[in-house]
Every structure is written in C-alpha cells, then in structure tokens.
Amino acid sequence: MPPLVHGFDWPDRFVVGTVGEPGARTFFLQARSGKQLVSVAIEKEQSAALAEKIEEVLDELMAEDGNPFSVPALTPAGLVDNDPLEQPVEEQFRAGAMSLGWDPSTAQVVIEAFPVLVVDPEELETLDLAEMEPEEVLLVRIPVGSARAFSKRTREVVGAGRPICPLCSVPMDSDDHVCELPEGFR
C-alpha cells in the first residue's frame, strides 16, 4: 500500500516550534496550507541538523555563478515568522529519517520526514529494510527565501533552551546549578 503523503507545495507556513518548558520541550515540524495543518514531532538534534543542512544547500546555490536562483544571503524581512505553533498541535507521527533535496525546475528546497520505523527484533534479520515503505510521509517544498527564514527560525528555537554551563557544558536547570565534572577531574 502506498504511503499517505502529507504534501505541502509552497505552504502558507512551515516552521519548527516547541511545546513545553526548556528542558522538557517537544520539537515539531509544522506545515499549513489553508485549513490543512500537520505537526510532526522531531528531536532537537534533527531540528538543528536540518537547519544547518538547509543553510549549506542555500549557500552552495548562492555561490553558483550569477546566483541563478536568487538565493538571499539573509532572511527576507517579510518572511520572518516568530509566532508560536498553531493550535491544536496534534502529533501526526514522530519523525525518524528525514531527507533534504533541491528541485532546480521549481527552485524549491524539498524536505521529507518519515515516521520512526518500529520493527520486531525477531523479524529484523528477515526484513529487507530498503524495500519497506513508510505508512505516511511529510513532504514540503519551499522557495529559497522561505528556506532561509525556516533555517534562521529553527536555529533560534533550538538555541532558546536552557543555558549551557560555561564550566561543565551541561544545560543548567536553575540558578543553583552544580557542575557535573567528569570522573577523575579535580
């Protein structure tokens, strides 16, 4: 059976946002076109990696002779989105694998998120994982300016968590933080 595709081509909105307090946040990719709204749970590290890879793709495209796809160096002011996630935030699925691509025919960045693959350990040796199709997928296609804005917002959301202790590099939960020094450190 082919997967259910939650497709968004030039969505009205595509952002990473969080639910919960720093230290206990759940990250979401959220896409909206008209009344269609899909929220996919992702890890903080996935968010950071996606933003970084989008920036790399955009910078490579911008460096091409004459910047043929008009990739902006900075986020266009009209595309800045600092609003919270749209409500209700209902998890469609939790993302496992993600892919990032470029479609030169439409000058769009293409992002796909696939659900976490749950496999019975006893069946693992007999399964051909390459031929398994996911039950559903989030497929989003956004223009270069929106991709730059998405990346900027995502980096800000990821960085808005708990501050990192400058001594032990562990997130600080409160003002009375006690450093967790490595074993054997004096």
mmCIF file of C-alpha atoms in Angstrom:
data_model
loop_
_atom_site.group_PDB
_atom_site.id
_atom_site.type_symbol
_atom_site.label_atom_id
_atom_site.label_comp_id
_atom_site.label_asym_id
_atom_site.label_seq_id
_atom_site.Cartn_x
_atom_site.Cartn_y
_atom_site.Cartn_z
ATOM 1 C CA MET A 1 0.000 0.000 0.000
ATOM 2 C CA PRO A 2 1.490 3.397 -0.938
ATOM 3 C CA PRO A 3 2.187 5.794 1.928
ATOM 4 C CA LEU A 4 -0.178 8.587 2.919
ATOM 5 C CA VAL A 5 1.609 11.754 1.745
ATOM 6 C CA HIS A 6 1.004 14.951 3.680
ATOM 7 C CA GLY A 7 2.107 17.204 0.828
ATOM 8 C CA PHE A 8 2.719 20.939 1.028
ATOM 9 C CA ASP A 9 3.873 22.745 -2.107
ATOM 10 C CA TRP A 10 4.601 26.410 -1.264
ATOM 11 C CA PRO A 11 2.822 26.144 2.124
ATOM 12 C CA ASP A 12 1.336 29.197 3.819
ATOM 13 C CA ARG A 13 3.550 28.384 6.803
ATOM 14 C CA PHE A 14 6.345 25.906 7.566
ATOM 15 C CA VAL A 15 8.189 26.187 10.875
ATOM 16 C CA VAL A 16 9.905 24.376 13.706
ATOM 17 C CA GLY A 17 8.455 25.163 17.103
ATOM 18 C CA THR A 18 8.190 23.657 20.559
ATOM 19 C CA VAL A 19 5.658 22.702 23.174
ATOM 20 C CA GLY A 20 6.702 22.693 26.835
ATOM 21 C CA GLU A 21 9.295 24.349 29.008
ATOM 22 C CA PRO A 22 13.063 24.367 28.325
ATOM 23 C CA GLY A 23 14.466 21.054 29.431
ATOM 24 C CA ALA A 24 11.182 19.305 28.658
ATOM 25 C CA ARG A 25 10.333 20.668 25.214
ATOM 26 C CA THR A 26 8.924 18.636 22.363
ATOM 27 C CA PHE A 27 10.007 19.881 18.935
ATOM 28 C CA PHE A 28 7.634 19.884 15.970
ATOM 29 C CA LEU A 29 7.819 20.495 12.242
ATOM 30 C CA GLN A 30 4.539 22.200 11.424
ATOM 31 C CA ALA A 31 3.173 22.865 7.938
ATOM 32 C CA ARG A 32 -0.041 24.665 6.985
ATOM 33 C CA SER A 33 -1.768 25.352 3.696
ATOM 34 C CA GLY A 34 -5.222 26.840 4.116
ATOM 35 C CA LYS A 35 -7.018 24.665 6.658
ATOM 36 C CA GLN A 36 -4.627 21.703 6.267
ATOM 37 C CA LEU A 37 -2.321 21.598 9.307
ATOM 38 C CA VAL A 38 0.197 18.827 10.027
ATOM 39 C CA SER A 39 2.532 18.641 13.036
ATOM 40 C CA VAL A 40 5.347 16.067 13.110
ATOM 41 C CA ALA A 41 7.385 15.513 16.277
ATOM 42 C CA ILE A 42 11.159 15.640 15.781
ATOM 43 C CA GLU A 43 14.213 15.628 18.006
ATOM 44 C CA LYS A 44 16.061 18.827 18.882
ATOM 45 C CA GLU A 45 19.153 17.431 17.141
ATOM 46 C CA GLN A 46 17.134 16.727 13.979
ATOM 47 C CA SER A 47 15.941 20.339 14.005
ATOM 48 C CA ALA A 48 19.475 21.675 14.339
ATOM 49 C CA ALA A 49 20.838 19.355 11.637
ATOM 50 C CA LEU A 50 18.021 20.256 9.225
ATOM 51 C CA ALA A 51 18.647 23.991 9.672
ATOM 52 C CA GLU A 52 22.394 23.501 9.163
ATOM 53 C CA LYS A 53 21.955 21.408 6.001
ATOM 54 C CA ILE A 54 19.434 23.848 4.520
ATOM 55 C CA GLU A 55 21.937 26.670 5.076
ATOM 56 C CA GLU A 56 24.654 24.615 3.341
ATOM 57 C CA VAL A 57 22.418 23.957 0.318
ATOM 58 C CA LEU A 58 21.383 27.612 0.077
ATOM 59 C CA ASP A 59 24.981 28.841 0.416
ATOM 60 C CA GLU A 60 26.137 26.451 -2.333
ATOM 61 C CA LEU A 61 23.333 27.617 -4.627
ATOM 62 C CA MET A 62 24.054 31.266 -3.862
ATOM 63 C CA ALA A 63 27.734 30.735 -4.741
ATOM 64 C CA GLU A 64 26.869 29.495 -8.255
ATOM 65 C CA ASP A 65 27.924 31.939 -10.971
ATOM 66 C CA GLY A 66 25.409 34.794 -11.011
ATOM 67 C CA ASN A 67 23.245 33.315 -8.205
ATOM 68 C CA PRO A 68 20.792 31.938 -10.820
ATOM 69 C CA PHE A 69 18.139 31.011 -8.240
ATOM 70 C CA SER A 70 18.212 34.423 -6.466
ATOM 71 C CA VAL A 71 19.070 32.872 -3.114
ATOM 72 C CA PRO A 72 19.045 35.592 -0.447
ATOM 73 C CA ALA A 73 22.082 35.859 1.836
ATOM 74 C CA LEU A 74 19.847 36.809 4.787
ATOM 75 C CA THR A 75 16.249 36.127 5.728
ATOM 76 C CA PRO A 76 13.952 38.486 3.802
ATOM 77 C CA ALA A 77 12.194 40.755 6.329
ATOM 78 C CA GLY A 78 8.706 39.829 5.106
ATOM 79 C CA LEU A 79 9.349 36.132 5.754
ATOM 80 C CA VAL A 80 10.376 36.384 9.427
ATOM 81 C CA ASP A 81 7.999 34.226 11.500
ATOM 82 C CA ASN A 82 8.326 34.386 15.279
ATOM 83 C CA ASP A 83 4.780 33.264 16.078
ATOM 84 C CA PRO A 84 4.129 30.189 18.223
ATOM 85 C CA LEU A 85 2.989 26.914 16.705
ATOM 86 C CA GLU A 86 -0.591 26.912 15.505
ATOM 87 C CA GLN A 87 -3.096 25.208 17.774
ATOM 88 C CA PRO A 88 -4.042 22.495 18.188
ATOM 89 C CA VAL A 89 -0.644 20.799 17.989
ATOM 90 C CA GLU A 90 -1.620 17.183 17.317
ATOM 91 C CA GLU A 91 1.288 14.864 16.587
ATOM 92 C CA GLN A 92 0.737 13.169 13.212
ATOM 93 C CA PHE A 93 3.797 10.976 13.771
ATOM 94 C CA ARG A 94 7.321 11.092 15.209
ATOM 95 C CA ALA A 95 9.973 11.554 12.546
ATOM 96 C CA GLY A 96 12.767 9.045 12.235
ATOM 97 C CA ALA A 97 14.545 9.530 8.926
ATOM 98 C CA MET A 98 14.496 12.839 7.083
ATOM 99 C CA SER A 99 15.715 13.847 3.653
ATOM 100 C CA LEU A 100 16.631 17.154 2.084
ATOM 101 C CA GLY A 101 16.740 17.861 -1.625
ATOM 102 C CA TRP A 102 16.753 20.572 -4.248
ATOM 103 C CA ASP A 103 14.403 20.819 -7.238
ATOM 104 C CA PRO A 104 16.027 23.126 -9.823
ATOM 105 C CA SER A 105 12.955 23.013 -12.075
ATOM 106 C CA THR A 106 10.891 24.870 -9.453
ATOM 107 C CA ALA A 107 13.748 26.424 -7.425
ATOM 108 C CA GLN A 108 12.447 24.782 -4.256
ATOM 109 C CA VAL A 109 14.044 23.095 -1.284
ATOM 110 C CA VAL A 110 12.371 19.728 -0.710
ATOM 111 C CA ILE A 111 12.074 18.319 2.824
ATOM 112 C CA GLU A 112 10.732 14.878 3.667
ATOM 113 C CA ALA A 113 10.090 13.426 7.109
ATOM 114 C CA PHE A 114 9.361 9.737 7.607
ATOM 115 C CA PRO A 115 7.957 8.072 10.739
ATOM 116 C CA VAL A 116 10.166 6.188 13.144
ATOM 117 C CA LEU A 117 10.365 2.629 11.875
ATOM 118 C CA VAL A 118 9.226 0.167 14.522
ATOM 119 C CA VAL A 119 10.472 -3.355 13.847
ATOM 120 C CA ASP A 120 10.057 -6.507 15.909
ATOM 121 C CA PRO A 121 13.622 -7.576 16.813
ATOM 122 C CA GLU A 122 12.761 -11.182 15.992
ATOM 123 C CA GLU A 123 11.819 -10.184 12.430
ATOM 124 C CA LEU A 124 14.809 -7.896 11.880
ATOM 125 C CA GLU A 125 17.007 -10.493 10.169
ATOM 126 C CA THR A 126 14.299 -11.462 7.654
ATOM 127 C CA LEU A 127 13.195 -7.932 6.725
ATOM 128 C CA ASP A 128 14.515 -6.039 3.727
ATOM 129 C CA LEU A 129 14.529 -2.521 5.201
ATOM 130 C CA ALA A 130 15.332 -0.965 1.819
ATOM 131 C CA GLU A 131 12.027 -2.219 0.429
ATOM 132 C CA MET A 132 9.852 -1.217 3.382
ATOM 133 C CA GLU A 133 7.554 1.710 2.669
ATOM 134 C CA PRO A 134 6.514 4.059 5.453
ATOM 135 C CA GLU A 135 2.837 4.344 6.307
ATOM 136 C CA GLU A 136 2.974 8.110 5.819
ATOM 137 C CA VAL A 137 5.370 10.921 4.944
ATOM 138 C CA LEU A 138 5.509 14.693 5.305
ATOM 139 C CA LEU A 139 6.632 16.268 2.013
ATOM 140 C CA VAL A 140 7.240 20.028 1.972
ATOM 141 C CA ARG A 141 8.509 22.124 -0.940
ATOM 142 C CA ILE A 142 9.520 25.713 -0.147
ATOM 143 C CA PRO A 143 11.175 28.515 -2.130
ATOM 144 C CA VAL A 144 14.677 29.718 -1.256
ATOM 145 C CA GLY A 145 13.603 32.793 0.741
ATOM 146 C CA SER A 146 11.250 30.714 2.876
ATOM 147 C CA ALA A 147 14.006 28.123 3.329
ATOM 148 C CA ARG A 148 16.365 30.835 4.616
ATOM 149 C CA ALA A 149 13.655 32.051 7.034
ATOM 150 C CA PHE A 150 12.915 28.466 8.157
ATOM 151 C CA SER A 151 16.573 27.834 8.899
ATOM 152 C CA LYS A 152 17.007 31.077 10.855
ATOM 153 C CA ARG A 153 13.913 30.489 12.987
ATOM 154 C CA THR A 154 14.908 26.865 13.617
ATOM 155 C CA ARG A 155 18.365 27.865 14.862
ATOM 156 C CA GLU A 156 16.738 30.422 17.198
ATOM 157 C CA VAL A 157 14.225 27.874 18.541
ATOM 158 C CA VAL A 158 16.970 25.299 19.154
ATOM 159 C CA GLY A 159 19.110 27.939 20.898
ATOM 160 C CA ALA A 160 16.266 29.114 23.147
ATOM 161 C CA GLY A 161 16.578 26.170 25.529
ATOM 162 C CA ARG A 162 18.328 26.018 28.857
ATOM 163 C CA PRO A 163 21.618 27.923 29.034
ATOM 164 C CA ILE A 164 24.797 25.844 28.854
ATOM 165 C CA CYS A 165 27.177 25.991 31.828
ATOM 166 C CA PRO A 166 30.488 27.503 30.673
ATOM 167 C CA LEU A 167 32.411 25.211 33.046
ATOM 168 C CA CYS A 168 30.911 21.757 32.554
ATOM 169 C CA SER A 169 28.970 22.266 29.273
ATOM 170 C CA VAL A 170 25.817 20.732 30.784
ATOM 171 C CA PRO A 171 22.436 22.503 30.457
ATOM 172 C CA MET A 172 21.655 24.466 33.613
ATOM 173 C CA ASP A 173 18.215 23.796 35.068
ATOM 174 C CA SER A 174 18.288 26.570 37.671
ATOM 175 C CA ASP A 175 20.312 29.387 39.185
ATOM 176 C CA ASP A 176 21.711 26.991 41.797
ATOM 177 C CA HIS A 177 23.363 24.760 39.165
ATOM 178 C CA VAL A 178 26.067 22.397 40.415
ATOM 179 C CA CYS A 179 28.612 21.412 37.796
ATOM 180 C CA GLU A 180 28.811 17.761 36.823
ATOM 181 C CA LEU A 181 32.529 17.423 36.331
ATOM 182 C CA PRO A 182 33.936 14.373 34.538
ATOM 183 C CA GLU A 183 35.095 11.451 36.669
ATOM 184 C CA GLY A 184 38.686 11.908 37.843
ATOM 185 C CA PHE A 185 38.582 15.715 37.360
ATOM 186 C CA ARG A 186 39.978 17.717 40.298
#
